[in-house]
Amino acid sequence: MKIINLILCTALAAALLTQPQQVAAGAASGWSLCIDLLLPSLFPFMALASFFARTGAGELITRPLLPLTRRLGLADCTPSVLISSFIGGYPSGTQALLSYLDAGQLDRRSASRLLCCSVNAGPAFVVIAVGERMFFSRTLGWRLLAAQILASLLLCLLFCRSDSLPKTPARRQGEPFCSALVESVAQAARGFAAIGSYVVLISVLLELLRPLPLSPLPRTLLTGLLEVTTGCAVAASLGGKAGALLAAFFLSFGGCCVGFQILALLHRSGVPTRGFFFSRILSGLLGTLLLLPMLPALSAPVHRPVLLLLTAELFPAANSPNRLLGAACIIAMSAFLFARIDRCTNRMRRKPG
């Protein structure tokens, strides 16, 4: 294994040194994706999911579902985590899961099971970005979303049911508003920093792999398995039912980029992640099969360059107010995160011993 890692690192280092233009283009594309699409659609929901869990608001909203949840043998926080993942997008469900884990309302074994079905794309991304802007069909976007939700619920019933779940701990009083808000924003900032790093890395890798002489279908599969946004755009360029089914698989699978983001968020939580990627593949297959009977009539393939599809339709111009605001938000998040780290460091130094 060490020899394989050495070979991969050497090959990647050689590519970085000999292809500087491709590396720069990939990094710029990754940061554009973070600022223009991921920051406005993910970060607020990540903070909101954590805030709901810390204050007890999420528990209050999903309380009517508790009788059904307990009858099915699911943890009490399952509806809240699933709703966070359905609304907030890929990392939001994991963010909520970690918050319940920190609050003592979820044990690590149950969290590992719940992780299998709480990684989903948000409705804004699926319906607007993929359905309307890539496939020019909002109807397809809604059906892609429905297929993904059904696949996630099936996985929940398959993996998360248990007759021997530990008793739910006594309900904790929610954290004070100010404390919950500060901790939620800090947790979301840490999570988004990890997400952005992986997005840029995968974007550089995709740019380096672009010259490979691959036919359209293998190139689409390779791209979508690595990164879901670009993969859906390439699938849209194929068009037809094949492109829609590939997009359904990519959305439910999430791509290796999303998988690495989730694993980065869980790195220090102690939650077992064995079998995580198997559950993602199973989710992708279920999402594809569930979309098959719902496929609408689709227009002809979109014969447009994928780069143009991504930059012209998903992202604003380089000098637009949205991009400048996004860059300012990232700078503010970084400053907040470093200030939080410095405060925690000072607090640890003051502790005796």
mmCIF file of C-alpha atoms in Angstrom:
data_model
loop_
_atom_site.group_PDB
_atom_site.id
_atom_site.type_symbol
_atom_site.label_atom_id
_atom_site.label_comp_id
_atom_site.label_asym_id
_atom_site.label_seq_id
_atom_site.Cartn_x
_atom_site.Cartn_y
_atom_site.Cartn_z
ATOM 1 C CA MET A 1 0.000 0.000 0.000
ATOM 2 C CA LYS A 2 2.847 2.387 0.764
ATOM 3 C CA ILE A 3 4.339 1.738 -2.677
ATOM 4 C CA ILE A 4 1.006 2.538 -4.339
ATOM 5 C CA ASN A 5 0.709 5.757 -2.328
ATOM 6 C CA LEU A 6 4.257 6.697 -3.313
ATOM 7 C CA ILE A 7 3.521 6.105 -6.999
ATOM 8 C CA LEU A 8 0.311 8.132 -6.861
ATOM 9 C CA CYS A 9 1.978 11.010 -5.007
ATOM 10 C CA THR A 10 4.901 11.018 -7.470
ATOM 11 C CA ALA A 11 2.572 11.034 -10.470
ATOM 12 C CA LEU A 12 0.471 13.824 -8.999
ATOM 13 C CA ALA A 13 3.553 15.899 -8.129
ATOM 14 C CA ALA A 14 4.876 15.478 -11.674
ATOM 15 C CA ALA A 15 1.527 16.574 -13.112
ATOM 16 C CA LEU A 16 1.408 19.625 -10.834
ATOM 17 C CA LEU A 17 4.915 20.665 -11.916
ATOM 18 C CA THR A 18 4.525 20.007 -15.641
ATOM 19 C CA GLN A 19 0.938 21.223 -16.133
ATOM 20 C CA PRO A 20 0.745 24.547 -14.255
ATOM 21 C CA GLN A 21 -1.908 26.051 -16.532
ATOM 22 C CA GLN A 22 -4.281 23.123 -16.046
ATOM 23 C CA VAL A 23 -3.688 23.226 -12.295
ATOM 24 C CA ALA A 24 -4.459 26.949 -12.191
ATOM 25 C CA ALA A 25 -7.597 26.488 -14.299
ATOM 26 C CA GLY A 26 -8.810 23.646 -12.092
ATOM 27 C CA ALA A 27 -8.183 25.581 -8.879
ATOM 28 C CA ALA A 28 -9.975 28.647 -10.279
ATOM 29 C CA SER A 29 -12.932 26.475 -11.318
ATOM 30 C CA GLY A 30 -13.063 24.888 -7.856
ATOM 31 C CA TRP A 31 -13.064 28.227 -6.059
ATOM 32 C CA SER A 32 -15.741 29.523 -8.448
ATOM 33 C CA LEU A 33 -17.849 26.513 -7.539
ATOM 34 C CA CYS A 34 -17.336 27.194 -3.817
ATOM 35 C CA ILE A 35 -18.087 30.914 -3.970
ATOM 36 C CA ASP A 36 -20.898 30.988 -6.515
ATOM 37 C CA LEU A 37 -22.796 27.778 -5.782
ATOM 38 C CA LEU A 38 -21.764 26.008 -2.576
ATOM 39 C CA LEU A 39 -21.357 28.986 -0.245
ATOM 40 C CA PRO A 40 -24.853 30.481 -0.733
ATOM 41 C CA SER A 41 -26.595 27.096 -0.913
ATOM 42 C CA LEU A 42 -24.764 25.098 1.782
ATOM 43 C CA PHE A 43 -23.181 27.262 4.471
ATOM 44 C CA PRO A 44 -26.407 28.904 5.795
ATOM 45 C CA PHE A 45 -28.133 25.526 6.019
ATOM 46 C CA MET A 46 -25.133 23.923 7.730
ATOM 47 C CA ALA A 47 -25.245 26.610 10.407
ATOM 48 C CA LEU A 48 -29.037 26.315 10.643
ATOM 49 C CA ALA A 49 -28.939 22.520 11.034
ATOM 50 C CA SER A 50 -26.448 22.798 13.883
ATOM 51 C CA PHE A 51 -28.467 25.614 15.499
ATOM 52 C CA PHE A 52 -31.668 23.539 15.392
ATOM 53 C CA ALA A 53 -29.937 20.637 17.120
ATOM 54 C CA ARG A 54 -28.241 22.777 19.790
ATOM 55 C CA THR A 55 -31.324 24.784 20.748
ATOM 56 C CA GLY A 56 -33.790 21.890 20.587
ATOM 57 C CA ALA A 57 -35.826 23.551 17.823
ATOM 58 C CA GLY A 58 -35.338 20.620 15.464
ATOM 59 C CA GLU A 59 -36.562 18.199 18.132
ATOM 60 C CA LEU A 60 -39.677 20.321 18.650
ATOM 61 C CA ILE A 61 -40.492 20.428 14.924
ATOM 62 C CA THR A 62 -40.163 16.667 14.452
ATOM 63 C CA ARG A 63 -41.862 15.648 17.703
ATOM 64 C CA PRO A 64 -45.156 14.647 15.943
ATOM 65 C CA LEU A 65 -43.154 12.009 14.031
ATOM 66 C CA LEU A 66 -41.762 10.335 17.153
ATOM 67 C CA PRO A 67 -44.481 7.643 17.490
ATOM 68 C CA LEU A 68 -43.810 6.459 13.929
ATOM 69 C CA THR A 69 -40.047 6.703 14.436
ATOM 70 C CA ARG A 70 -40.103 4.589 17.588
ATOM 71 C CA ARG A 71 -42.450 2.024 16.061
ATOM 72 C CA LEU A 72 -39.979 1.577 13.201
ATOM 73 C CA GLY A 73 -37.093 1.191 15.657
ATOM 74 C CA LEU A 74 -35.316 4.414 14.647
ATOM 75 C CA ALA A 75 -33.459 6.904 16.822
ATOM 76 C CA ASP A 76 -35.586 9.852 17.959
ATOM 77 C CA CYS A 77 -33.456 12.391 16.093
ATOM 78 C CA THR A 78 -33.769 10.530 12.751
ATOM 79 C CA PRO A 79 -36.524 12.792 11.298
ATOM 80 C CA SER A 80 -34.600 15.939 12.181
ATOM 81 C CA VAL A 81 -31.373 14.676 10.588
ATOM 82 C CA LEU A 82 -33.183 13.513 7.447
ATOM 83 C CA ILE A 83 -35.074 16.782 7.051
ATOM 84 C CA SER A 84 -31.822 18.727 7.458
ATOM 85 C CA SER A 85 -30.227 16.633 4.713
ATOM 86 C CA PHE A 86 -33.228 16.989 2.387
ATOM 87 C CA ILE A 87 -33.373 20.778 2.764
ATOM 88 C CA GLY A 88 -29.783 21.834 3.362
ATOM 89 C CA GLY A 89 -27.857 19.618 0.963
ATOM 90 C CA TYR A 90 -25.063 17.076 1.267
ATOM 91 C CA PRO A 91 -23.135 18.201 4.403
ATOM 92 C CA SER A 92 -26.153 19.527 6.329
ATOM 93 C CA GLY A 93 -27.414 16.112 7.404
ATOM 94 C CA THR A 94 -23.963 15.169 8.662
ATOM 95 C CA GLN A 95 -23.717 18.532 10.425
ATOM 96 C CA ALA A 96 -27.007 17.875 12.221
ATOM 97 C CA LEU A 97 -25.917 14.312 13.021
ATOM 98 C CA LEU A 98 -22.722 15.602 14.659
ATOM 99 C CA SER A 99 -24.682 18.147 16.670
ATOM 100 C CA TYR A 100 -26.974 15.452 18.086
ATOM 101 C CA LEU A 101 -23.933 13.308 18.786
ATOM 102 C CA ASP A 102 -22.303 16.182 20.707
ATOM 103 C CA ALA A 103 -25.556 16.780 22.602
ATOM 104 C CA GLY A 104 -25.655 13.147 23.779
ATOM 105 C CA GLN A 105 -28.903 12.380 21.923
ATOM 106 C CA LEU A 106 -27.271 9.928 19.523
ATOM 107 C CA ASP A 107 -24.651 7.232 20.096
ATOM 108 C CA ARG A 108 -21.845 6.512 17.613
ATOM 109 C CA ARG A 109 -23.278 3.206 16.415
ATOM 110 C CA SER A 110 -26.667 4.733 15.600
ATOM 111 C CA ALA A 111 -24.917 7.721 14.011
ATOM 112 C CA SER A 112 -22.992 5.356 11.730
ATOM 113 C CA ARG A 113 -26.242 3.773 10.579
ATOM 114 C CA LEU A 114 -27.987 7.096 10.111
ATOM 115 C CA LEU A 115 -25.061 8.362 8.046
ATOM 116 C CA CYS A 116 -25.990 5.896 5.278
ATOM 117 C CA CYS A 117 -29.185 7.792 4.436
ATOM 118 C CA SER A 118 -28.456 11.392 5.488
ATOM 119 C CA VAL A 119 -26.236 12.444 2.555
ATOM 120 C CA ASN A 120 -28.548 14.133 0.033
ATOM 121 C CA ALA A 121 -28.529 17.037 -2.398
ATOM 122 C CA GLY A 122 -30.689 20.054 -1.574
ATOM 123 C CA PRO A 123 -33.778 21.018 -3.605
ATOM 124 C CA ALA A 124 -32.239 24.259 -4.905
ATOM 125 C CA PHE A 125 -29.310 22.365 -6.406
ATOM 126 C CA VAL A 126 -31.358 19.473 -7.820
ATOM 127 C CA VAL A 127 -34.341 21.397 -9.194
ATOM 128 C CA ILE A 128 -32.773 24.675 -10.307
ATOM 129 C CA ALA A 129 -29.112 23.941 -11.020
ATOM 130 C CA VAL A 130 -29.477 20.413 -12.432
ATOM 131 C CA GLY A 131 -33.073 20.247 -13.655
ATOM 132 C CA GLU A 132 -33.691 23.730 -15.020
ATOM 133 C CA ARG A 133 -30.243 25.081 -15.917
ATOM 134 C CA MET A 134 -28.550 21.872 -17.081
ATOM 135 C CA PHE A 135 -31.390 19.776 -18.528
ATOM 136 C CA PHE A 136 -33.786 22.691 -19.221
ATOM 137 C CA SER A 137 -36.554 20.785 -17.437
ATOM 138 C CA ARG A 138 -37.763 21.761 -13.988
ATOM 139 C CA THR A 139 -40.104 18.772 -14.125
ATOM 140 C CA LEU A 140 -37.090 16.481 -14.382
ATOM 141 C CA GLY A 141 -35.501 18.359 -11.475
ATOM 142 C CA TRP A 142 -38.470 17.672 -9.205
ATOM 143 C CA ARG A 143 -38.508 14.007 -10.221
ATOM 144 C CA LEU A 144 -34.784 13.703 -9.591
ATOM 145 C CA LEU A 145 -35.408 15.133 -6.130
ATOM 146 C CA ALA A 146 -38.304 12.731 -5.485
ATOM 147 C CA ALA A 147 -36.200 9.734 -6.566
ATOM 148 C CA GLN A 148 -33.370 10.793 -4.262
ATOM 149 C CA ILE A 149 -35.676 11.257 -1.259
ATOM 150 C CA LEU A 150 -37.346 7.883 -1.810
ATOM 151 C CA ALA A 151 -33.938 6.200 -2.114
ATOM 152 C CA SER A 152 -32.820 7.806 1.145
ATOM 153 C CA LEU A 153 -35.966 6.691 2.991
ATOM 154 C CA LEU A 154 -35.542 3.125 1.705
ATOM 155 C CA LEU A 155 -31.941 3.107 2.938
ATOM 156 C CA CYS A 156 -33.133 4.393 6.315
ATOM 157 C CA LEU A 157 -35.574 1.490 6.655
ATOM 158 C CA LEU A 158 -32.915 -0.938 5.448
ATOM 159 C CA PHE A 159 -29.963 0.122 7.631
ATOM 160 C CA CYS A 160 -31.311 2.113 10.588
ATOM 161 C CA ARG A 161 -34.070 -0.105 11.982
ATOM 162 C CA SER A 162 -33.164 -1.977 15.149
ATOM 163 C CA ASP A 163 -35.102 -3.545 17.980
ATOM 164 C CA SER A 164 -32.191 -3.037 20.367
ATOM 165 C CA LEU A 165 -31.523 0.682 20.026
ATOM 166 C CA PRO A 166 -30.228 2.232 23.234
ATOM 167 C CA LYS A 167 -32.731 4.230 25.194
ATOM 168 C CA THR A 168 -32.752 7.881 24.277
ATOM 169 C CA PRO A 169 -30.897 9.908 26.930
ATOM 170 C CA ALA A 170 -32.809 12.322 29.049
ATOM 171 C CA ARG A 171 -33.726 15.448 27.120
ATOM 172 C CA ARG A 172 -31.162 18.139 27.553
ATOM 173 C CA GLN A 173 -32.132 21.744 27.942
ATOM 174 C CA GLY A 174 -31.249 23.630 24.775
ATOM 175 C CA GLU A 175 -28.181 25.831 24.793
ATOM 176 C CA PRO A 176 -28.682 29.593 25.199
ATOM 177 C CA PHE A 177 -29.394 31.447 21.975
ATOM 178 C CA CYS A 178 -26.088 33.349 21.761
ATOM 179 C CA SER A 179 -23.949 30.340 22.657
ATOM 180 C CA ALA A 180 -25.789 28.080 20.199
ATOM 181 C CA LEU A 181 -25.463 30.662 17.424
ATOM 182 C CA VAL A 182 -21.729 31.171 17.924
ATOM 183 C CA GLU A 183 -20.991 27.439 18.128
ATOM 184 C CA SER A 184 -23.204 26.677 15.127
ATOM 185 C CA VAL A 185 -21.479 29.256 12.927
ATOM 186 C CA ALA A 186 -18.057 28.035 14.080
ATOM 187 C CA GLN A 187 -18.957 24.418 13.333
ATOM 188 C CA ALA A 188 -20.340 25.365 9.905
ATOM 189 C CA ALA A 189 -17.201 27.402 9.132
ATOM 190 C CA ARG A 190 -14.964 24.431 9.966
ATOM 191 C CA GLY A 191 -17.109 22.159 7.843
ATOM 192 C CA PHE A 192 -17.159 24.528 4.875
ATOM 193 C CA ALA A 193 -13.372 24.942 5.044
ATOM 194 C CA ALA A 194 -12.991 21.169 4.694
ATOM 195 C CA ILE A 195 -15.563 21.057 1.894
ATOM 196 C CA GLY A 196 -13.888 23.843 -0.081
ATOM 197 C CA SER A 197 -10.495 22.159 0.154
ATOM 198 C CA TYR A 198 -11.795 18.917 -1.341
ATOM 199 C CA VAL A 199 -13.749 20.706 -4.077
ATOM 200 C CA VAL A 200 -10.615 22.563 -5.229
ATOM 201 C CA LEU A 201 -8.513 19.383 -5.106
ATOM 202 C CA ILE A 202 -11.013 17.352 -7.153
ATOM 203 C CA SER A 203 -11.405 20.228 -9.640
ATOM 204 C CA VAL A 204 -7.647 20.250 -10.222
ATOM 205 C CA LEU A 205 -7.668 16.469 -10.682
ATOM 206 C CA LEU A 206 -10.509 16.671 -13.212
ATOM 207 C CA GLU A 207 -8.651 19.326 -15.183
ATOM 208 C CA LEU A 208 -5.521 17.147 -15.274
ATOM 209 C CA LEU A 209 -7.591 14.175 -16.508
ATOM 210 C CA ARG A 210 -9.323 16.193 -19.227
ATOM 211 C CA PRO A 211 -6.802 15.292 -22.028
ATOM 212 C CA LEU A 212 -7.396 11.540 -21.620
ATOM 213 C CA PRO A 213 -8.759 10.000 -24.855
ATOM 214 C CA LEU A 214 -12.057 8.726 -23.452
ATOM 215 C CA SER A 215 -15.389 8.262 -25.195
ATOM 216 C CA PRO A 216 -18.360 10.313 -23.874
ATOM 217 C CA LEU A 217 -19.889 7.643 -21.616
ATOM 218 C CA PRO A 218 -16.693 6.624 -19.732
ATOM 219 C CA ARG A 219 -15.725 10.296 -19.392
ATOM 220 C CA THR A 220 -19.148 11.094 -17.958
ATOM 221 C CA LEU A 221 -18.913 8.210 -15.478
ATOM 222 C CA LEU A 222 -15.404 9.176 -14.379
ATOM 223 C CA THR A 223 -16.362 12.820 -13.932
ATOM 224 C CA GLY A 224 -19.583 12.102 -12.033
ATOM 225 C CA LEU A 225 -17.954 9.562 -9.736
ATOM 226 C CA LEU A 226 -15.374 12.172 -8.774
ATOM 227 C CA GLU A 227 -17.513 15.343 -8.532
ATOM 228 C CA VAL A 228 -21.296 15.565 -8.709
ATOM 229 C CA THR A 229 -21.800 19.081 -10.151
ATOM 230 C CA THR A 230 -19.499 18.670 -13.130
ATOM 231 C CA GLY A 231 -20.729 15.097 -13.576
ATOM 232 C CA CYS A 232 -24.350 16.261 -13.876
ATOM 233 C CA ALA A 233 -23.291 18.920 -16.384
ATOM 234 C CA VAL A 234 -21.518 16.315 -18.526
ATOM 235 C CA ALA A 235 -24.570 14.030 -18.237
ATOM 236 C CA ALA A 236 -26.743 16.920 -19.437
ATOM 237 C CA SER A 237 -24.481 17.308 -22.460
ATOM 238 C CA LEU A 238 -25.286 13.669 -23.320
ATOM 239 C CA GLY A 239 -28.991 14.454 -23.038
ATOM 240 C CA GLY A 240 -31.920 12.070 -23.276
ATOM 241 C CA LYS A 241 -32.924 9.405 -20.788
ATOM 242 C CA ALA A 242 -29.355 8.114 -20.449
ATOM 243 C CA GLY A 243 -28.129 11.521 -19.294
ATOM 244 C CA ALA A 244 -31.022 11.882 -16.826
ATOM 245 C CA LEU A 245 -30.429 8.425 -15.339
ATOM 246 C CA LEU A 246 -26.710 9.142 -14.971
ATOM 247 C CA ALA A 247 -27.547 12.411 -13.225
ATOM 248 C CA ALA A 248 -29.869 10.523 -10.858
ATOM 249 C CA PHE A 249 -27.046 8.146 -9.967
ATOM 250 C CA PHE A 250 -24.549 10.981 -9.444
ATOM 251 C CA LEU A 251 -26.950 12.964 -7.233
ATOM 252 C CA SER A 252 -27.790 10.013 -4.987
ATOM 253 C CA PHE A 253 -24.190 8.763 -4.904
ATOM 254 C CA GLY A 254 -22.802 12.262 -4.260
ATOM 255 C CA GLY A 255 -19.395 11.691 -5.840
ATOM 256 C CA CYS A 256 -16.067 11.000 -4.165
ATOM 257 C CA CYS A 257 -15.690 14.723 -3.506
ATOM 258 C CA VAL A 258 -18.808 14.785 -1.297
ATOM 259 C CA GLY A 259 -17.784 11.485 0.292
ATOM 260 C CA PHE A 260 -14.404 12.902 1.287
ATOM 261 C CA GLN A 261 -16.129 16.015 2.645
ATOM 262 C CA ILE A 262 -18.362 13.881 4.861
ATOM 263 C CA LEU A 263 -15.426 11.795 6.078
ATOM 264 C CA ALA A 264 -13.506 15.008 6.840
ATOM 265 C CA LEU A 265 -16.399 16.259 8.986
ATOM 266 C CA LEU A 266 -16.501 12.925 10.847
ATOM 267 C CA HIS A 267 -12.724 12.614 11.228
ATOM 268 C CA ARG A 268 -12.569 13.259 14.988
ATOM 269 C CA SER A 269 -16.082 12.207 15.947
ATOM 270 C CA GLY A 270 -15.368 8.514 16.479
ATOM 271 C CA VAL A 271 -18.325 7.538 14.249
ATOM 272 C CA PRO A 272 -17.534 4.272 12.358
ATOM 273 C CA THR A 273 -17.472 4.909 8.605
ATOM 274 C CA ARG A 274 -16.823 1.394 7.336
ATOM 275 C CA GLY A 275 -19.194 0.658 4.465
ATOM 276 C CA PHE A 276 -19.939 4.349 3.846
ATOM 277 C CA PHE A 277 -19.061 4.303 0.137
ATOM 278 C CA PHE A 278 -20.943 1.006 -0.324
ATOM 279 C CA SER A 279 -24.073 2.723 1.013
ATOM 280 C CA ARG A 280 -23.484 5.622 -1.400
ATOM 281 C CA ILE A 281 -23.260 3.264 -4.380
ATOM 282 C CA LEU A 282 -26.437 1.512 -3.232
ATOM 283 C CA SER A 283 -28.137 4.890 -2.869
ATOM 284 C CA GLY A 284 -27.098 5.817 -6.413
ATOM 285 C CA LEU A 285 -28.497 2.577 -7.828
ATOM 286 C CA LEU A 286 -31.779 3.024 -5.941
ATOM 287 C CA GLY A 287 -32.103 6.633 -7.115
ATOM 288 C CA THR A 288 -31.564 5.563 -10.728
ATOM 289 C CA LEU A 289 -34.121 2.738 -10.531
ATOM 290 C CA LEU A 290 -36.704 4.955 -8.834
ATOM 291 C CA LEU A 291 -36.338 7.658 -11.488
ATOM 292 C CA LEU A 292 -36.810 5.208 -14.371
ATOM 293 C CA PRO A 293 -40.640 4.996 -14.175
ATOM 294 C CA MET A 294 -40.883 8.781 -13.570
ATOM 295 C CA LEU A 295 -38.817 9.981 -16.543
ATOM 296 C CA PRO A 296 -40.557 12.796 -18.459
ATOM 297 C CA ALA A 297 -40.179 13.467 -22.167
ATOM 298 C CA LEU A 298 -36.793 15.124 -22.579
ATOM 299 C CA SER A 299 -35.516 17.492 -25.218
ATOM 300 C CA ALA A 300 -32.670 16.693 -27.572
ATOM 301 C CA PRO A 301 -29.113 16.462 -26.146
ATOM 302 C CA VAL A 302 -27.529 19.756 -25.179
ATOM 303 C CA HIS A 303 -24.597 20.082 -27.563
ATOM 304 C CA ARG A 304 -22.717 22.734 -25.620
ATOM 305 C CA PRO A 305 -19.289 22.694 -24.021
ATOM 306 C CA VAL A 306 -19.495 21.597 -20.389
ATOM 307 C CA LEU A 307 -17.218 24.439 -19.276
ATOM 308 C CA LEU A 308 -19.576 26.949 -20.907
ATOM 309 C CA LEU A 309 -22.561 25.225 -19.300
ATOM 310 C CA LEU A 310 -20.960 25.530 -15.878
ATOM 311 C CA THR A 311 -19.595 29.055 -16.126
ATOM 312 C CA ALA A 312 -22.229 30.864 -18.167
ATOM 313 C CA GLU A 313 -25.360 29.381 -16.624
ATOM 314 C CA LEU A 314 -24.470 28.446 -13.059
ATOM 315 C CA PHE A 315 -21.936 31.116 -12.162
ATOM 316 C CA PRO A 316 -22.160 34.909 -12.428
ATOM 317 C CA ALA A 317 -19.590 37.090 -14.084
ATOM 318 C CA ALA A 318 -16.228 37.480 -12.384
ATOM 319 C CA ASN A 319 -16.934 41.098 -11.417
ATOM 320 C CA SER A 320 -20.536 40.547 -10.286
ATOM 321 C CA PRO A 321 -21.678 41.697 -6.818
ATOM 322 C CA ASN A 322 -22.586 38.098 -5.908
ATOM 323 C CA ARG A 323 -19.032 36.887 -6.465
ATOM 324 C CA LEU A 324 -17.537 39.826 -4.531
ATOM 325 C CA LEU A 325 -20.004 39.200 -1.701
ATOM 326 C CA GLY A 326 -19.124 35.497 -1.701
ATOM 327 C CA ALA A 327 -15.410 36.260 -1.488
ATOM 328 C CA ALA A 328 -16.043 38.682 1.389
ATOM 329 C CA CYS A 329 -18.077 35.987 3.184
ATOM 330 C CA ILE A 330 -15.233 33.473 2.878
ATOM 331 C CA ILE A 331 -12.753 36.027 4.259
ATOM 332 C CA ALA A 332 -15.107 36.794 7.162
ATOM 333 C CA MET A 333 -15.634 33.077 7.851
ATOM 334 C CA SER A 334 -11.894 32.480 7.892
ATOM 335 C CA ALA A 335 -11.323 35.377 10.287
ATOM 336 C CA PHE A 336 -14.128 34.120 12.545
ATOM 337 C CA LEU A 337 -12.742 30.604 12.511
ATOM 338 C CA PHE A 338 -9.201 31.718 13.374
ATOM 339 C CA ALA A 339 -10.531 33.929 16.164
ATOM 340 C CA ARG A 340 -12.483 30.975 17.524
ATOM 341 C CA ILE A 341 -9.411 28.736 17.402
ATOM 342 C CA ASP A 342 -7.339 31.394 19.162
ATOM 343 C CA ARG A 343 -9.965 31.743 21.889
ATOM 344 C CA CYS A 344 -10.070 27.978 22.449
ATOM 345 C CA THR A 345 -6.260 27.842 22.588
ATOM 346 C CA ASN A 346 -6.108 30.597 25.193
ATOM 347 C CA ARG A 347 -8.781 28.858 27.241
ATOM 348 C CA MET A 348 -6.793 25.613 27.218
ATOM 349 C CA ARG A 349 -3.637 27.408 28.303
ATOM 350 C CA ARG A 350 -5.413 28.910 31.296
ATOM 351 C CA LYS A 351 -6.508 25.514 32.575
ATOM 352 C CA PRO A 352 -4.340 24.240 35.423
ATOM 353 C CA GLY A 353 -2.063 21.306 34.696
#
